[in-house]
Short mmCIF file of C-alpha atoms in Angstrom, two decimals:
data_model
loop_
_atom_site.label_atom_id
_atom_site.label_comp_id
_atom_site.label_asym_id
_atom_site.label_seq_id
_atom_site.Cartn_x
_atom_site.Cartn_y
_atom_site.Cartn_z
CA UNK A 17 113.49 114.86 75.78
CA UNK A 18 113.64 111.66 77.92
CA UNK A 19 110.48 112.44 79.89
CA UNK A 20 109.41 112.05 83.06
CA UNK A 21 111.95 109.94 84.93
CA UNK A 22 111.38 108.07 88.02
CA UNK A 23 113.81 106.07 90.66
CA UNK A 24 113.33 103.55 91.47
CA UNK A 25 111.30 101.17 89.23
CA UNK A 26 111.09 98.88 91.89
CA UNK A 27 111.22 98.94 96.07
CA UNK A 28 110.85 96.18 98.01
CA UNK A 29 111.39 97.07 101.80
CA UNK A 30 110.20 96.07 105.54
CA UNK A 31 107.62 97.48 107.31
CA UNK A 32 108.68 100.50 109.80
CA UNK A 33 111.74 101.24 107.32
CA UNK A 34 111.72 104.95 104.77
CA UNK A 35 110.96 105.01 101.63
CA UNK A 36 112.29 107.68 99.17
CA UNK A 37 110.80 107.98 95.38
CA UNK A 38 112.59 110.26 93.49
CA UNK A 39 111.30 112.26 90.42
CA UNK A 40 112.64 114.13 87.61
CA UNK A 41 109.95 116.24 86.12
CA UNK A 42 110.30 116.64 82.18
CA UNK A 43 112.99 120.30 81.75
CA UNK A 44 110.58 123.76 81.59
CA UNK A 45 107.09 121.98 82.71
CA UNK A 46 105.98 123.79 85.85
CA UNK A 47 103.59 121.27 87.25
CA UNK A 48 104.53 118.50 89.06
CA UNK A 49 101.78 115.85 90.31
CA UNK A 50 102.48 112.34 92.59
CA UNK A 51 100.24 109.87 92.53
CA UNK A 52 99.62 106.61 93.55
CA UNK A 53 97.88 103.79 91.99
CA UNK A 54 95.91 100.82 93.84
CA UNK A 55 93.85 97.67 92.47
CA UNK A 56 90.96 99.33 94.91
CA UNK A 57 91.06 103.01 94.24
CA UNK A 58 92.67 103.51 91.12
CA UNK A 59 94.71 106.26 90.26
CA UNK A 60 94.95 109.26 93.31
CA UNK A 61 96.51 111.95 93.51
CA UNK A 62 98.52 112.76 96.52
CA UNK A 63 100.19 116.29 95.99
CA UNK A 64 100.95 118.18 93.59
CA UNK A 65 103.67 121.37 92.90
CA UNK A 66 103.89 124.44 90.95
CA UNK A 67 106.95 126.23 90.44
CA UNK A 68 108.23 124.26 93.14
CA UNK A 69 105.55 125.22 95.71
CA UNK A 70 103.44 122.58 96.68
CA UNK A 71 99.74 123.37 95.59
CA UNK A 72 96.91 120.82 97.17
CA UNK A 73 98.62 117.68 99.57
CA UNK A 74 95.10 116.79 100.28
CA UNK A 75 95.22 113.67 98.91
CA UNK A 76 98.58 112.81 100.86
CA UNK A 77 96.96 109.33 103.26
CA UNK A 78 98.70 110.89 106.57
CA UNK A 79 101.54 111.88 108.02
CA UNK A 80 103.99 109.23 107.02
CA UNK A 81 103.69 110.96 103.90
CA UNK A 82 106.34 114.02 102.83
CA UNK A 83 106.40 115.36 99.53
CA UNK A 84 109.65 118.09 98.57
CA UNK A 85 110.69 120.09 95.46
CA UNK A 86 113.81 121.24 96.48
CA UNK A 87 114.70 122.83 92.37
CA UNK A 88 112.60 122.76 89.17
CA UNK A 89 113.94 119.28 88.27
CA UNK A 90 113.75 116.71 91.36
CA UNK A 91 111.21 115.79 93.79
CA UNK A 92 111.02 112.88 96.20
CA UNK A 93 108.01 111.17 98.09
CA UNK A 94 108.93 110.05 101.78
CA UNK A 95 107.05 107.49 103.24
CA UNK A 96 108.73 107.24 106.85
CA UNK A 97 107.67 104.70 108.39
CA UNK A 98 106.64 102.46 105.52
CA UNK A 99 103.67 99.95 106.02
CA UNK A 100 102.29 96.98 103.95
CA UNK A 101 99.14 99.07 102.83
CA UNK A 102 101.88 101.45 101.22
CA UNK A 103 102.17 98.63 98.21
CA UNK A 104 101.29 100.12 95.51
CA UNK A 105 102.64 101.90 92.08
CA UNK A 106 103.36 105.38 92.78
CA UNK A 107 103.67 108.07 89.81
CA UNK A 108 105.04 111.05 89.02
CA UNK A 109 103.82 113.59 86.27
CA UNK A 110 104.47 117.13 85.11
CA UNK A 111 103.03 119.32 82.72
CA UNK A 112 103.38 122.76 81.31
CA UNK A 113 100.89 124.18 82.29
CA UNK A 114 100.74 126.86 79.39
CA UNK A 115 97.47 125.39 77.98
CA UNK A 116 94.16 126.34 79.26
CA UNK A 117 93.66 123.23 80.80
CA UNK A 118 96.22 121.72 82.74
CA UNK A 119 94.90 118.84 83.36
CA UNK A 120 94.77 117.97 79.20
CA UNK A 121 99.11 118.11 79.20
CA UNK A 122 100.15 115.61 81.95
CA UNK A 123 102.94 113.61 81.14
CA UNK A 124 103.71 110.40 83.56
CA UNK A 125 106.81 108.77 84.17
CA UNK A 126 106.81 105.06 83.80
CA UNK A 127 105.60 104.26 88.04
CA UNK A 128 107.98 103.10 91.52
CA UNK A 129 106.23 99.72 92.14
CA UNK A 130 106.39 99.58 95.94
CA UNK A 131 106.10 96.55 98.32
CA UNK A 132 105.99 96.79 101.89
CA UNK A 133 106.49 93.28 103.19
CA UNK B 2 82.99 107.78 98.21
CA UNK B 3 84.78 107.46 94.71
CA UNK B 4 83.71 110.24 92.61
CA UNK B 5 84.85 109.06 89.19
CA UNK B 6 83.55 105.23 88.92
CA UNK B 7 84.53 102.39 86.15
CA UNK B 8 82.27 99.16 87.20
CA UNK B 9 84.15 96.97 84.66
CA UNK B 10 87.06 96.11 85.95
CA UNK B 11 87.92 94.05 82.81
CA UNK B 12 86.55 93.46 79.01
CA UNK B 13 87.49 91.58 76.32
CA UNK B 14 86.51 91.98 72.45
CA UNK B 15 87.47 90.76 68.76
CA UNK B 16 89.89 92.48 66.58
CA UNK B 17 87.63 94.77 64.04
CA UNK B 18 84.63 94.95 66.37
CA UNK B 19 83.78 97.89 69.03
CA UNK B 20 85.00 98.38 72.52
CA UNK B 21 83.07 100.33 74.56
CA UNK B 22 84.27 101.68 77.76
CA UNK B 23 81.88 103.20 80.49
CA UNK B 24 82.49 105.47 83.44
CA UNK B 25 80.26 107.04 85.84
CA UNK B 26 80.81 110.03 87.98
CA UNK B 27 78.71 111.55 90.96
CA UNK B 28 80.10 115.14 91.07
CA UNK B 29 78.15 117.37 89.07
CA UNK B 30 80.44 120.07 89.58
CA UNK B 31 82.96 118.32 86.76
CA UNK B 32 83.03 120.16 83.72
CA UNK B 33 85.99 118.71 81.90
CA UNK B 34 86.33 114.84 81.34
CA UNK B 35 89.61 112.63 79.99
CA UNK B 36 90.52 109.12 78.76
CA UNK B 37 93.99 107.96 79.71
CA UNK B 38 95.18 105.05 77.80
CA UNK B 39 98.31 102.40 80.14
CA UNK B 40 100.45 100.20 78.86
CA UNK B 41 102.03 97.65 81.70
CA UNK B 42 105.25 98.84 83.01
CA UNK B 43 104.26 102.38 81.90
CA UNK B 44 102.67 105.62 82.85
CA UNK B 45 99.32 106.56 81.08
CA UNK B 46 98.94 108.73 78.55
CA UNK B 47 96.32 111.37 77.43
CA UNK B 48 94.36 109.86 74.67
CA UNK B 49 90.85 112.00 74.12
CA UNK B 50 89.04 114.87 75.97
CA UNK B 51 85.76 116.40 76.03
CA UNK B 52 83.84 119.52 77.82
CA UNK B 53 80.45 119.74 79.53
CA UNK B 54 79.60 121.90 76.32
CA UNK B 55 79.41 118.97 74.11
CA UNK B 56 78.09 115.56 74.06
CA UNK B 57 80.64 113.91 71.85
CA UNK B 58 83.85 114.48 70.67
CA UNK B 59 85.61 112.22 68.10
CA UNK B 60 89.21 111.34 67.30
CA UNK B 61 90.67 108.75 64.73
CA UNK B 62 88.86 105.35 65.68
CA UNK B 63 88.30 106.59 69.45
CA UNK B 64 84.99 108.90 70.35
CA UNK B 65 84.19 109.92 73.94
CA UNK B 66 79.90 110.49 74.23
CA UNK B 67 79.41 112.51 77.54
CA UNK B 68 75.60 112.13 78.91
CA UNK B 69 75.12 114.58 81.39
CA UNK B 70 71.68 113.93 82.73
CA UNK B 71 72.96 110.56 83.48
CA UNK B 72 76.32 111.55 84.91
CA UNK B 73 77.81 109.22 81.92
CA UNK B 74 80.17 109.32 79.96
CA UNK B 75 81.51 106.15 77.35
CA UNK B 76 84.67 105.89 75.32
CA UNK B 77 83.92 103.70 71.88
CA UNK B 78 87.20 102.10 70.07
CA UNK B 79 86.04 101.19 66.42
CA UNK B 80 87.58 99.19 65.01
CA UNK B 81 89.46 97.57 67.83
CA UNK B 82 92.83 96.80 67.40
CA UNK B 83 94.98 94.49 69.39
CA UNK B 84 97.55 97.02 70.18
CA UNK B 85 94.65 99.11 71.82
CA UNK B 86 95.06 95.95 74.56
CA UNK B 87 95.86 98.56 77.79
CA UNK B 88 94.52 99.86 80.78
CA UNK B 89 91.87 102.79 80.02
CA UNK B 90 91.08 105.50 83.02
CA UNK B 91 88.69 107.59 83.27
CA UNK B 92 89.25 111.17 84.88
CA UNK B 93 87.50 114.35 85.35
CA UNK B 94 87.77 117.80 86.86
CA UNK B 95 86.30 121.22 87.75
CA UNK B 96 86.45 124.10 86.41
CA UNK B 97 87.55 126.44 89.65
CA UNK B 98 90.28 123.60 89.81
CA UNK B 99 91.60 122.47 86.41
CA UNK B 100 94.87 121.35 87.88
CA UNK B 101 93.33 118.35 89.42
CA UNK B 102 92.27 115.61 87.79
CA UNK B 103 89.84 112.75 89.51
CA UNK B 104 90.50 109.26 88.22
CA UNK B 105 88.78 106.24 87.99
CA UNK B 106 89.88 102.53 88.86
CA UNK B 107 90.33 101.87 85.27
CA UNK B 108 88.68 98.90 82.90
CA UNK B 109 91.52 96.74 81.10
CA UNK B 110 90.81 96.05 77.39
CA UNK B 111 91.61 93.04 75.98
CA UNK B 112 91.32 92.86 71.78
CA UNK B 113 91.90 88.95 70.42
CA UNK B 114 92.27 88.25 67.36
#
């Protein structure tokens, strides 16, 4: 399997335009997290699906946020519109979810480094 | 209010000797703690686990000691190699939500020869 593959591996944009990050969760894992990854807070999570239904967006920063899972093996983050603070690496993972312990089985795909200039 | 804390941002140690990593966390709620291991330019990966039924679990070269009194919780690398040079985050969760994991800010190794 290739993994978890992500789309762009890099983003440079201007403030005020969208942002799309695109996922492609690894075939038959039913969990799919986002997160995003800053020098200041680390790794957060920001939503997170299962079976296509999204779970727990609490950690999505505000409304400039979207999050979709239209089918079992794509997702995209919107960030409409974009601002500086958005920099950051955003991933996706997925994981089966068949163990007792989800949270043991994530698999990340290799990050979307964002700028916002 | 960062639940899951790493103070060292950074440490640096000699091939063959130990690395140990620290985290902290404030929610005594968590029940089920992780080590992620990164590499630059790629996503982490899982490297050891432990519950809040044991104090220490052990893997190869890596064991994760889990203090729970002190909220505390260390990952020791012996011996140290320098392809264990990465990014190392800490995470936890709770048990009425096992999906979600907490992470820390992370501690970069560094292992010189």
């Amino acid at each position: 399997d290739a993994g978890v593959i992500q789309s762009p591996r890099h983003e440079v944009t201007e403030m005020g335009q969208e942002v799309t990050l695109r996922c492609k969760p690894i075939s038959g894992h039913d969990y799919l997290f986002w997160y995003r990854q800053t020098m200041m807070r680390g790794l957060e999570l920001l939503i997170y699906f299962n079976n296509n239904v999204p779970i727990d967006d609490s950690g999505m920063p505000e409304d400039r946020f979207s999050a979709k899972m239209p089918n079992a093996s794509f997702s995209t983050l919107k960030i409409q519109p974009s601002e500086p603070r958005d920099s950051a690496v955003y991933f996706c993972a997925s994981s089966p979810g068949t163990s007792g312990r989800v949270t043991d089985t994530q698999y990340f795909g290799p990050g979307t480094r964002l700028t916002v200039l | 209010d960062q639940q899951v804390k790493q103070n060292s941002p950074s440490l640096s140690v000699q091939e063959g000797r130990i690395s140990i990593l620290n985290c902290d966390y404030t929610n005594s709620m968590f029940d089920y703690f992780l080590w992620y291991k990164k590499y630059p330019a790629e996503g982490p990966t899982f490297l050891i686990s432990i519950s809040s039924i044991k104090d220490k679990n052990e893997d190869g070269r890596f064991t994760v000691f889990l203090n729970k009194s002190a909220k505390h919780l260390s990952l020791h690398i012996v011996p140290s190699q320098p392809g264990d040079s990465a990014v190392y985050f800490c995470a936890a969760s709770v048990a009425y939500n096992t999906d979600k994991l907490i992470f820390g800010t992370g501690t970069r190794l560094q292992v010189f020869p």
